[in-house]
Tab-separated table of C-alpha atoms and ligand atoms in Angstrom:
chain	number	residue	atom	x	y	z
A	1	MET	CA	-68.694	-6.696	82.428
A	2	GLU	CA	-70.555	-8.581	79.726
A	3	ASN	CA	-68.606	-9.512	76.581
A	4	ARG	CA	-71.436	-10.408	74.271
A	5	THR	CA	-71.356	-13.204	71.705
A	6	VAL	CA	-73.578	-12.848	68.649
A	7	HIS	CA	-74.582	-15.963	66.720
A	8	VAL	CA	-74.972	-15.242	63.032
A	9	GLY	CA	-76.430	-18.509	61.794
A	10	LYS	CA	-73.816	-21.092	62.705
A	11	VAL	CA	-71.055	-18.505	63.229
A	12	PRO	CA	-70.350	-17.063	66.689
A	13	ILE	CA	-68.815	-13.576	66.763
A	14	GLY	CA	-67.216	-12.120	69.890
A	15	GLY	CA	-66.901	-13.477	73.399
A	16	GLY	CA	-63.409	-14.796	72.722
A	17	HIS	CA	-64.355	-16.881	69.657
A	18	PRO	CA	-61.871	-16.924	66.751
A	19	ILE	CA	-61.855	-13.761	64.629
A	20	VAL	CA	-64.380	-14.273	61.823
A	21	VAL	CA	-63.314	-13.656	58.211
A	22	GLN	CA	-65.863	-11.975	55.994
A	23	THR	CA	-66.183	-10.378	52.589
A	24	MET	CA	-68.742	-8.759	50.309
A	25	CYS	CA	-70.043	-9.460	46.803
A	26	ASN	CA	-69.452	-6.855	44.115
A	27	THR	CA	-72.030	-8.345	41.759
A	28	HIS	CA	-75.443	-6.812	41.113
A	29	THR	CA	-77.949	-8.487	43.405
A	30	ASN	CA	-80.436	-8.770	40.525
A	31	ASP	CA	-77.851	-10.949	38.829
A	32	VAL	CA	-78.796	-13.966	40.916
A	33	GLU	CA	-76.684	-16.376	38.880
A	34	GLY	CA	-73.543	-14.222	39.093
A	35	THR	CA	-74.010	-13.506	42.805
A	36	VAL	CA	-74.524	-17.179	43.659
A	37	ALA	CA	-71.390	-18.107	41.685
A	38	GLN	CA	-69.367	-15.427	43.471
A	39	CYS	CA	-70.668	-16.518	46.898
A	40	ILE	CA	-69.645	-20.093	46.180
A	41	ARG	CA	-66.120	-18.967	45.216
A	42	MET	CA	-65.950	-16.890	48.399
A	43	ALA	CA	-67.116	-19.755	50.601
A	44	GLU	CA	-64.576	-22.085	48.985
A	45	ALA	CA	-61.847	-19.508	49.617
A	46	GLY	CA	-62.718	-19.447	53.329
A	47	ALA	CA	-65.252	-16.642	53.804
A	48	GLU	CA	-67.212	-17.326	56.982
A	49	LEU	CA	-69.768	-14.580	56.362
A	50	ILE	CA	-70.819	-13.069	53.030
A	51	ARG	CA	-72.402	-9.662	52.581
A	52	ILE	CA	-74.657	-8.735	49.690
A	53	THR	CA	-75.912	-5.257	48.896
A	54	VAL	CA	-79.655	-4.682	48.866
A	55	PRO	CA	-80.218	-1.234	47.344
A	56	GLY	CA	-84.016	-1.292	47.778
A	57	LEU	CA	-87.157	-3.366	48.178
A	58	PRO	CA	-87.025	-4.768	44.602
A	59	GLU	CA	-83.748	-6.541	45.481
A	60	VAL	CA	-85.199	-8.413	48.471
A	61	GLU	CA	-86.698	-11.151	46.283
A	62	PRO	CA	-83.420	-11.751	44.399
A	63	LEU	CA	-81.743	-11.913	47.824
A	64	ARG	CA	-84.152	-14.644	48.876
A	65	GLU	CA	-83.457	-16.537	45.651
A	66	ILE	CA	-79.698	-16.239	46.163
A	67	ARG	CA	-80.090	-17.612	49.691
A	68	ASP	CA	-82.251	-20.523	48.516
A	69	ARG	CA	-79.896	-21.431	45.674
A	70	LEU	CA	-76.870	-21.350	47.956
A	71	ARG	CA	-78.553	-23.533	50.540
A	72	ALA	CA	-79.646	-25.953	47.801
A	73	ALA	CA	-76.013	-26.095	46.631
A	74	GLY	CA	-74.936	-27.014	50.176
A	75	VAL	CA	-73.377	-23.612	50.979
A	76	ASP	CA	-74.563	-22.635	54.459
A	77	THR	CA	-72.320	-19.582	54.942
A	78	PRO	CA	-74.449	-16.966	56.739
A	79	LEU	CA	-75.497	-14.018	54.589
A	80	VAL	CA	-75.546	-10.355	55.535
A	81	ALA	CA	-77.741	-7.820	53.738
A	82	ASP	CA	-76.043	-4.440	53.322
A	83	ILE	CA	-78.606	-1.658	53.440
A	84	HIS	CA	-78.392	2.097	53.273
A	85	PHE	CA	-81.127	4.680	53.812
A	86	SER	CA	-84.214	2.459	53.574
A	87	ALA	CA	-85.634	1.146	56.849
A	88	GLU	CA	-88.357	-0.672	54.898
A	89	THR	CA	-85.730	-2.588	52.937
A	90	ALA	CA	-83.847	-3.420	56.132
A	91	ILE	CA	-87.051	-4.692	57.741
A	92	ALA	CA	-87.882	-6.850	54.709
A	93	ALA	CA	-84.335	-8.254	54.487
A	94	ALA	CA	-84.331	-9.116	58.199
A	95	ALA	CA	-86.808	-11.871	57.407
A	96	VAL	CA	-84.551	-13.339	54.710
A	97	VAL	CA	-80.935	-13.449	55.876
A	98	GLU	CA	-79.017	-14.076	59.102
A	99	LYS	CA	-77.736	-10.535	59.565
A	100	VAL	CA	-78.473	-7.021	58.317
A	101	ARG	CA	-75.950	-4.195	58.217
A	102	ILE	CA	-77.393	-0.707	58.514
A	103	ASN	CA	-76.360	2.804	59.439
A	104	PRO	CA	-79.413	3.770	61.497
A	105	GLY	CA	-78.624	7.496	61.280
A	106	ASN	CA	-79.305	7.282	57.550
A	107	PHE	CA	-82.787	5.845	57.980
A	108	HIS	CA	-84.164	9.378	58.056
A	109	LYS	CA	-82.837	12.945	57.929
A	110	ASP	CA	-84.892	13.729	61.015
A	111	HIS	CA	-83.070	12.150	63.944
A	112	GLY	CA	-86.236	11.435	65.944
A	113	LYS	CA	-87.790	9.640	62.971
A	114	ALA	CA	-84.569	7.649	62.429
A	115	ARG	CA	-84.816	6.479	66.052
A	116	THR	CA	-88.444	5.402	65.597
A	117	LEU	CA	-87.549	3.466	62.426
A	118	PHE	CA	-84.578	1.830	64.144
A	119	ALA	CA	-86.814	0.686	67.030
A	120	ARG	CA	-89.213	-0.894	64.510
A	121	PHE	CA	-86.317	-2.540	62.715
A	122	ILE	CA	-84.817	-4.116	65.823
A	123	ALA	CA	-88.247	-5.407	66.881
A	124	VAL	CA	-88.426	-7.278	63.549
A	125	CYS	CA	-84.863	-8.584	63.957
A	126	LYS	CA	-85.723	-9.827	67.427
A	127	GLU	CA	-88.768	-11.641	66.073
A	128	HIS	CA	-86.744	-13.396	63.358
A	129	GLY	CA	-83.558	-14.017	65.361
A	130	THR	CA	-81.662	-11.834	62.877
A	131	ALA	CA	-78.382	-10.232	63.922
A	132	VAL	CA	-77.607	-6.588	63.150
A	133	ARG	CA	-74.468	-4.657	62.401
A	134	VAL	CA	-74.637	-1.025	63.357
A	135	GLY	CA	-72.126	0.124	60.769
A	136	LEU	CA	-71.118	3.772	60.848
A	137	ASN	CA	-68.544	5.235	58.504
A	138	HIS	CA	-66.459	8.383	58.794
A	139	GLY	CA	-68.010	10.731	56.281
A	140	SER	CA	-71.551	9.393	56.453
A	141	LEU	CA	-72.436	10.469	59.959
A	142	GLY	CA	-75.779	12.210	60.334
A	143	GLU	CA	-75.971	15.994	60.709
A	144	TYR	CA	-77.390	15.547	64.186
A	145	ILE	CA	-74.125	14.107	65.478
A	146	THR	CA	-71.667	16.166	63.393
A	147	ASN	CA	-73.361	19.355	64.637
A	148	LEU	CA	-72.532	18.247	68.176
A	149	TYR	CA	-69.030	16.776	67.759
A	150	GLY	CA	-67.827	17.615	64.232
A	151	ASN	CA	-66.809	14.934	61.765
A	152	THR	CA	-64.469	13.311	64.281
A	153	PRO	CA	-63.599	9.912	65.787
A	154	LEU	CA	-65.401	11.045	68.943
A	155	ALA	CA	-68.553	11.750	66.904
A	156	MET	CA	-68.337	8.264	65.354
A	157	ALA	CA	-68.053	6.573	68.749
A	158	LYS	CA	-70.795	8.711	70.325
A	159	ALA	CA	-73.141	8.007	67.411
A	160	ALA	CA	-72.541	4.263	67.696
A	161	MET	CA	-73.120	4.358	71.451
A	162	GLU	CA	-76.476	6.038	70.976
A	163	TRP	CA	-77.732	3.197	68.752
A	164	LEU	CA	-76.223	0.534	71.024
A	165	GLU	CA	-77.951	2.157	73.975
A	166	MET	CA	-81.253	1.833	72.117
A	167	CYS	CA	-80.540	-1.861	71.534
A	168	ILE	CA	-79.843	-2.348	75.252
A	169	GLY	CA	-83.022	-0.435	76.097
A	170	ASN	CA	-84.987	-2.790	73.843
A	171	ASP	CA	-83.269	-5.852	75.320
A	172	PHE	CA	-81.753	-6.659	71.923
A	173	TYR	CA	-78.168	-7.927	72.030
A	174	ASP	CA	-77.613	-9.614	68.660
A	175	VAL	CA	-75.592	-6.623	67.594
A	176	VAL	CA	-72.138	-6.167	66.084
A	177	VAL	CA	-70.728	-2.663	65.676
A	178	SER	CA	-68.272	-1.039	63.263
A	179	LEU	CA	-66.779	2.425	62.771
A	180	LYS	CA	-64.847	2.363	59.550
A	181	ALA	CA	-62.772	5.076	57.941
A	182	SER	CA	-60.259	5.148	55.140
A	183	ASN	CA	-57.985	7.350	57.213
A	184	THR	CA	-56.157	4.903	59.530
A	185	PRO	CA	-55.506	7.272	62.478
A	186	VAL	CA	-59.194	8.310	62.436
A	187	MET	CA	-60.359	4.713	62.243
A	188	VAL	CA	-58.079	3.536	65.043
A	189	GLU	CA	-59.037	6.383	67.349
A	190	ALA	CA	-62.756	5.877	66.711
A	191	TYR	CA	-62.589	2.177	67.590
A	192	ARG	CA	-60.424	2.797	70.649
A	193	ARG	CA	-62.914	5.356	71.961
A	194	LEU	CA	-65.853	3.076	71.262
A	195	SER	CA	-64.170	0.155	72.997
A	196	GLN	CA	-63.539	2.284	76.063
A	197	MET	CA	-67.115	3.596	76.077
A	198	MET	CA	-68.552	0.081	75.847
A	199	GLN	CA	-66.343	-1.062	78.706
A	200	GLU	CA	-67.420	1.886	80.829
A	201	ARG	CA	-71.033	1.045	79.992
A	202	GLY	CA	-70.422	-2.546	81.103
A	203	VAL	CA	-71.707	-4.143	77.876
A	204	VAL	CA	-69.160	-4.955	75.186
A	205	PHE	CA	-70.716	-5.768	71.811
A	206	PRO	CA	-68.645	-7.679	69.253
A	207	VAL	CA	-66.703	-5.395	66.947
A	208	HIS	CA	-66.352	-5.642	63.162
A	209	VAL	CA	-63.092	-3.979	62.112
A	210	GLY	CA	-62.037	-2.735	58.720
A	211	VAL	CA	-60.394	0.124	56.855
A	212	THR	CA	-62.969	1.241	54.356
A	213	GLU	CA	-62.125	2.186	50.750
A	214	ALA	CA	-58.539	1.001	51.217
A	215	GLY	CA	-57.852	0.806	47.463
A	216	ASN	CA	-56.012	-2.101	45.886
A	217	GLY	CA	-52.649	-3.783	45.390
A	218	ASP	CA	-49.798	-3.227	47.843
A	219	ALA	CA	-51.244	0.048	49.189
A	220	GLY	CA	-54.662	-1.486	49.899
A	221	ARG	CA	-53.103	-4.413	51.737
A	222	ILE	CA	-50.695	-2.285	53.750
A	223	LYS	CA	-53.345	0.266	54.738
A	224	SER	CA	-55.817	-2.452	55.761
A	225	CYS	CA	-53.239	-4.319	57.822
A	226	VAL	CA	-51.958	-1.168	59.539
A	227	GLY	CA	-55.428	-0.191	60.764
A	228	ILE	CA	-56.828	-3.623	61.521
A	229	SER	CA	-53.703	-5.055	63.167
A	230	THR	CA	-53.330	-2.053	65.458
A	231	LEU	CA	-56.776	-2.768	66.881
A	232	LEU	CA	-56.545	-6.568	66.925
A	233	SER	CA	-53.239	-6.342	68.801
A	234	GLU	CA	-55.131	-4.405	71.504
A	235	GLY	CA	-57.902	-7.004	71.665
A	236	ILE	CA	-60.370	-4.844	69.709
A	237	GLY	CA	-62.079	-6.747	66.880
A	238	ASP	CA	-64.045	-9.968	66.543
A	239	THR	CA	-64.644	-10.066	62.798
A	240	VAL	CA	-62.592	-8.624	59.962
A	241	ARG	CA	-63.283	-7.437	56.455
A	242	VAL	CA	-60.372	-6.357	54.277
A	243	SER	CA	-61.876	-4.034	51.700
A	244	LEU	CA	-59.976	-4.123	48.388
A	245	THR	CA	-60.936	-2.771	44.967
A	246	GLU	CA	-60.181	-6.179	43.436
A	247	ASP	CA	-61.915	-9.522	42.998
A	248	PRO	CA	-63.336	-9.877	46.533
A	249	VAL	CA	-62.033	-13.450	46.756
A	250	ARG	CA	-58.568	-11.894	47.014
A	251	GLU	CA	-59.555	-10.140	50.232
A	252	ILE	CA	-59.953	-13.442	52.023
A	253	PRO	CA	-56.291	-14.539	52.372
A	254	VAL	CA	-55.455	-11.134	53.863
A	255	ALA	CA	-58.342	-11.307	56.340
A	256	ARG	CA	-57.442	-14.939	57.140
A	257	TYR	CA	-53.840	-13.911	57.808
A	258	LEU	CA	-55.047	-11.251	60.282
A	259	SER	CA	-57.431	-13.674	61.969
A	260	ASP	CA	-54.714	-16.325	62.313
A	261	ARG	CA	-52.018	-13.940	63.427
A	262	TYR	CA	-54.086	-12.357	66.183
A	263	GLY	CA	-55.610	-15.708	67.075
A	264	HIS	CA	-51.958	-16.707	67.742
A	265	ARG	CA	-51.933	-19.322	65.008
A	266	LEU	CA	-49.375	-17.550	62.811
A	267	TYR	CA	-46.177	-15.649	63.471
A	268	SER	CA	-44.290	-12.938	61.623
A	269	SER	CA	-41.377	-13.796	59.339
A	270	LEU	CA	-39.356	-11.051	61.040
A	271	THR	CA	-35.933	-12.508	61.884
A	272	GLY	CA	-34.043	-9.484	63.166
A	273	LEU	CA	-34.759	-6.026	64.548
A	274	ARG	CA	-32.446	-3.153	65.386
A	275	ILE	CA	-33.890	0.033	66.851
A	276	GLU	CA	-31.826	3.213	67.053
A	277	GLY	CA	-33.643	6.180	68.518
A	278	ARG	CA	-36.938	6.425	66.652
A	279	SER	CA	-35.860	4.440	63.585
A	280	ALA	CA	-35.716	0.714	63.041
A	281	VAL	CA	-34.075	-1.748	60.643
A	282	ALA	CA	-36.050	-4.953	60.265
A	283	THR	CA	-34.853	-8.155	58.604
A	284	TYR	CA	-37.298	-10.624	57.082
A	285	ASP	CA	-37.247	-14.116	55.678
A	286	ALA	CA	-40.727	-14.162	54.143
A	287	PRO	CA	-42.341	-17.083	52.297
A	288	SER	CA	-43.835	-14.730	49.671
A	289	ARG	CA	-43.986	-11.076	48.662
A	290	GLU	CA	-47.553	-10.747	49.949
A	291	ARG	CA	-46.545	-12.243	53.311
A	292	LEU	CA	-43.716	-9.736	53.540
A	293	LEU	CA	-46.175	-6.845	53.039
A	294	LEU	CA	-48.628	-8.196	55.596
A	295	ASP	CA	-45.954	-9.012	58.168
A	296	LEU	CA	-44.226	-5.652	58.051
A	297	SER	CA	-47.536	-3.740	58.101
A	298	CYS	CA	-48.576	-5.583	61.258
A	299	ASP	CA	-45.110	-5.455	62.846
A	300	PHE	CA	-44.695	-1.689	62.421
A	301	GLY	CA	-48.098	-0.136	61.646
A	302	LYS	CA	-49.074	0.461	65.257
A	303	ARG	CA	-45.652	1.832	66.251
A	304	LEU	CA	-45.711	4.306	63.351
A	305	LEU	CA	-49.353	5.276	63.881
A	306	ASP	CA	-48.740	5.874	67.578
A	307	ARG	CA	-45.523	7.756	66.764
A	308	GLU	CA	-43.271	5.464	68.754
A	309	LEU	CA	-41.154	5.236	65.588
A	310	ASP	CA	-40.593	7.720	62.747
A	311	GLY	CA	-39.228	5.363	60.136
A	312	VAL	CA	-38.223	1.825	59.343
A	313	ALA	CA	-35.876	0.278	56.761
A	314	PHE	CA	-36.057	-3.312	55.581
A	315	ALA	CA	-33.545	-6.031	54.726
A	316	GLY	CA	-33.526	-9.783	54.187
A	317	GLN	CA	-35.471	-11.661	51.530
A	318	TYR	CA	-38.755	-13.133	50.342
A	319	LEU	CA	-39.520	-16.035	47.999
A	320	ASP	CA	-40.985	-15.253	44.577
A	321	ASP	CA	-43.730	-17.338	42.916
A	322	ASP	CA	-41.141	-19.908	41.752
A	323	GLY	CA	-39.701	-20.267	45.242
A	324	SER	CA	-36.507	-18.349	44.373
A	325	PRO	CA	-35.194	-15.909	46.989
A	326	VAL	CA	-35.444	-12.196	46.184
A	327	GLU	CA	-33.302	-9.792	48.165
A	328	ILE	CA	-34.970	-6.812	49.844
A	329	ASP	CA	-32.641	-4.204	48.367
A	330	LYS	CA	-32.503	-0.472	49.060
A	331	GLU	CA	-35.046	0.361	46.355
A	332	LEU	CA	-37.610	-2.108	47.697
A	333	SER	CA	-36.894	-1.062	51.271
A	334	ASP	CA	-37.487	2.624	50.397
A	335	TYR	CA	-40.712	1.776	48.577
A	336	LEU	CA	-42.043	-0.322	51.467
A	337	SER	CA	-41.085	2.318	53.986
A	338	ASP	CA	-42.807	5.088	51.935
A	339	GLU	CA	-45.961	3.006	51.538
A	340	LEU	CA	-46.058	2.168	55.224
A	341	LEU	CA	-45.633	5.808	56.279
A	342	GLN	CA	-48.293	6.854	53.783
A	343	ALA	CA	-50.690	4.188	55.101
A	344	CYS	CA	-50.190	5.696	58.577
A	345	ARG	CA	-50.670	9.178	57.116
A	346	ARG	CA	-47.229	10.156	58.376
A	347	ARG	CA	-45.975	11.124	54.913
A	348	PHE	CA	-47.617	11.748	51.502
A	349	TYR	CA	-45.039	10.791	48.903
A	350	ARG	CA	-47.735	10.166	46.270
A	351	PRO	CA	-51.473	10.958	46.070
A	352	GLU	CA	-53.499	9.236	48.732
A	353	TYR	CA	-56.121	7.155	46.981
A	354	ILE	CA	-59.413	6.143	48.468
A	355	ALA	CA	-61.404	3.630	46.430
A	356	CYS	CA	-64.493	1.756	47.463
A	357	PRO	CA	-64.432	-1.987	46.827
A	358	GLY	CA	-67.557	-1.826	44.648
A	359	CYS	CA	-70.760	-3.720	45.299
A	360	GLY	CA	-74.140	-4.339	43.715
A	361	ARG	CA	-74.613	-0.575	43.426
A	362	THR	CA	-71.478	0.017	41.344
A	363	MET	CA	-72.292	1.967	38.191
A	364	TYR	CA	-69.188	1.382	36.052
A	365	ASN	CA	-66.021	-0.683	35.733
A	366	LEU	CA	-64.582	0.507	39.022
A	367	GLN	CA	-61.333	-1.455	38.949
A	368	GLU	CA	-60.519	-0.131	35.473
A	369	ALA	CA	-61.519	3.439	36.400
A	370	PHE	CA	-59.345	3.316	39.515
A	371	GLU	CA	-56.306	2.148	37.541
A	372	THR	CA	-56.834	4.890	34.929
A	373	VAL	CA	-57.173	7.623	37.562
A	374	LYS	CA	-54.041	6.363	39.327
A	375	ALA	CA	-52.073	6.290	36.083
A	376	ARG	CA	-53.075	9.898	35.247
A	377	THR	CA	-52.416	11.344	38.715
A	378	SER	CA	-49.569	9.322	40.225
A	379	HIS	CA	-47.055	12.173	39.693
A	380	LEU	CA	-48.984	14.434	42.097
A	381	SER	CA	-48.480	14.589	45.839
A	382	ASN	CA	-50.262	15.985	48.880
A	383	VAL	CA	-53.693	15.299	47.470
A	384	VAL	CA	-56.382	12.793	48.456
A	385	ILE	CA	-58.385	11.392	45.522
A	386	ALA	CA	-61.429	9.164	45.958
A	387	VAL	CA	-62.705	6.831	43.225
A	388	MET	CA	-66.171	5.633	44.121
A	389	GLY	CA	-68.573	3.188	42.533
A	390	CYS	CA	-71.931	4.899	42.881
A	391	ILE	CA	-73.500	8.302	43.128
A	392	VAL	CA	-75.884	7.238	45.924
A	393	ASN	CA	-73.318	6.439	48.608
A	394	GLY	CA	-70.010	7.392	47.008
A	395	PRO	CA	-70.040	11.151	47.718
A	396	GLY	CA	-71.094	10.571	51.333
A	397	GLU	CA	-68.395	7.972	51.911
A	398	MET	CA	-65.458	9.954	50.502
A	399	ALA	CA	-64.812	11.431	53.958
A	400	ASP	CA	-61.783	13.707	53.773
A	401	ALA	CA	-60.929	13.340	50.076
A	402	ASP	CA	-59.889	16.531	48.270
A	403	TRP	CA	-61.310	15.230	44.990
A	404	GLY	CA	-63.907	12.636	44.138
A	405	TYR	CA	-64.392	10.649	40.935
A	406	VAL	CA	-67.796	9.021	41.100
A	407	GLY	CA	-69.547	6.671	38.657
A	408	GLU	CA	-73.029	7.867	37.659
A	409	GLY	CA	-73.900	5.011	35.301
A	410	ASN	CA	-74.483	5.166	31.525
A	411	GLY	CA	-70.776	5.765	30.899
A	412	LYS	CA	-70.770	9.047	32.837
A	413	VAL	CA	-68.763	10.292	35.796
A	414	SER	CA	-69.250	13.131	38.305
A	415	ILE	CA	-66.214	14.963	39.642
A	416	TYR	CA	-66.305	16.433	43.133
A	417	LYS	CA	-64.129	18.968	44.897
A	418	GLY	CA	-64.519	17.949	48.506
A	419	ARG	CA	-68.245	17.365	48.918
A	420	THR	CA	-69.272	19.674	46.073
A	421	PRO	CA	-69.927	18.364	42.568
A	422	VAL	CA	-67.995	20.533	40.108
A	423	LEU	CA	-68.542	18.564	36.900
A	424	ARG	CA	-71.443	16.262	36.155
A	425	HIS	CA	-72.178	13.800	33.337
A	426	VAL	CA	-68.585	13.723	32.045
A	427	PRO	CA	-68.055	10.867	29.549
A	428	GLU	CA	-65.792	8.243	31.122
A	429	ALA	CA	-63.189	8.511	28.372
A	430	GLU	CA	-62.630	12.212	29.136
A	431	ALA	CA	-63.078	12.142	32.893
A	432	PRO	CA	-59.506	11.306	34.093
A	433	ASP	CA	-58.081	14.228	32.049
A	434	ARG	CA	-60.786	16.597	33.278
A	435	LEU	CA	-59.997	15.591	36.860
A	436	LEU	CA	-56.269	16.122	36.347
A	437	ALA	CA	-56.867	19.547	34.744
A	438	LEU	CA	-58.977	20.614	37.721
A	439	ILE	CA	-56.371	19.476	40.249
A	440	GLU	CA	-53.566	21.198	38.360
A	441	ALA	CA	-55.576	24.436	38.000
A	442	GLU	CA	-56.238	24.360	41.744
A	443	GLY	CA	-52.508	23.847	42.394
A	444	ARG	CA	-51.655	26.884	40.241
A	445	ARG	CA	-54.169	28.965	42.179
B	1	SF4	S1	-69.659	3.657	47.356
B	1	SF4	FE1	-68.941	1.732	46.381
B	1	SF4	S2	-69.118	0.092	47.934
B	1	SF4	FE2	-70.311	1.888	48.660
B	1	SF4	S3	-72.402	1.479	47.941
B	1	SF4	FE3	-71.427	2.712	46.324
B	1	SF4	S4	-70.521	1.237	44.908
B	1	SF4	FE4	-71.045	0.104	46.783
């Protein structure tokens, strides 16, 4: 069995090295100044790898400038170009940065042509010593694979294995692989299957783990930790990105926590545990509210996902920002328990929100739009609503959302029912109400 290590610039990923913390810019890549400033903040906050979107060939030059300015400023954090659809852009970016993330199935609608383009791309990466992430997401799998296996975790793992097999065939091993989904059970199953397939194949590529479009705030943190910790606790995962619809710098402490915890450099603040049947009562003495959320998500996420437990109540305390103890009372315990069960998709006590983190493709104020949509729809239940930053990738990445709210640019929004656009060019000010009216009309039907 070969457990491969990939060197991305100075950073080794896989092969038993510490779990690498990474994040992604949400600036426009043409805004070189803004992107450089954000990268510097990320590096200072502890990002070991920084991803930047490259929507097309025109953004390759700004990418080069960003790289040069960062290096001149003494920031040597390896950069990853994030590329969708365009093999030419991926090939050009491979000569500029240390790593390129692609979904090879999206290089071309025709599967044979996508394979030819991928072979060309990896030849260029080999020439430049550039690493690759084969990054497949639930919801953006090619037709070729969904026709064979449906839109399932098995399809995700099979699709990834096909591209990895091509890499092996071309003697190219600088490859990291990811299979993200917003739905935690889907994501966990996809990675478990992939891990098993790689082991059976005898070549284990490093794995990038993440819950995509996790949203923000408590829910985004809990959902990310549930999915990622389940895998890390099983030894699956060599680099982590926590995807939050917030300032990306705020993702880093959460990813660092996961890296430290599963690198055995940090322990839970759990001080007591009582299990009766399939329910548990857990007592914490947490150094902060955020730590409490992260600890309990990692302590119980896997057991709830795998249905070893049906519920958990919480007691104890955490310290607030002033260092004063705050009791975990019944109200907080119920809230945490509901959020945890929702993150595991065991219960839907409020709408399930999917929101992309935003990137250089984002066409509107995503964080504001997400908050507005949440405020208008929070009274609903049993519905999955996606708020996405761009019309190019957003609809494809919404996976199993019932409704989609997608920024078009120029102050306009498109509303989707499943994968079908039902309203286009809706002014942003009206869009949350139009979405709510559609959902309510559907409910009445
Ligand atoms: S869906 Fe969001 S994160 Fe993905 S490319 Fe579009 S704006 Fe960027």
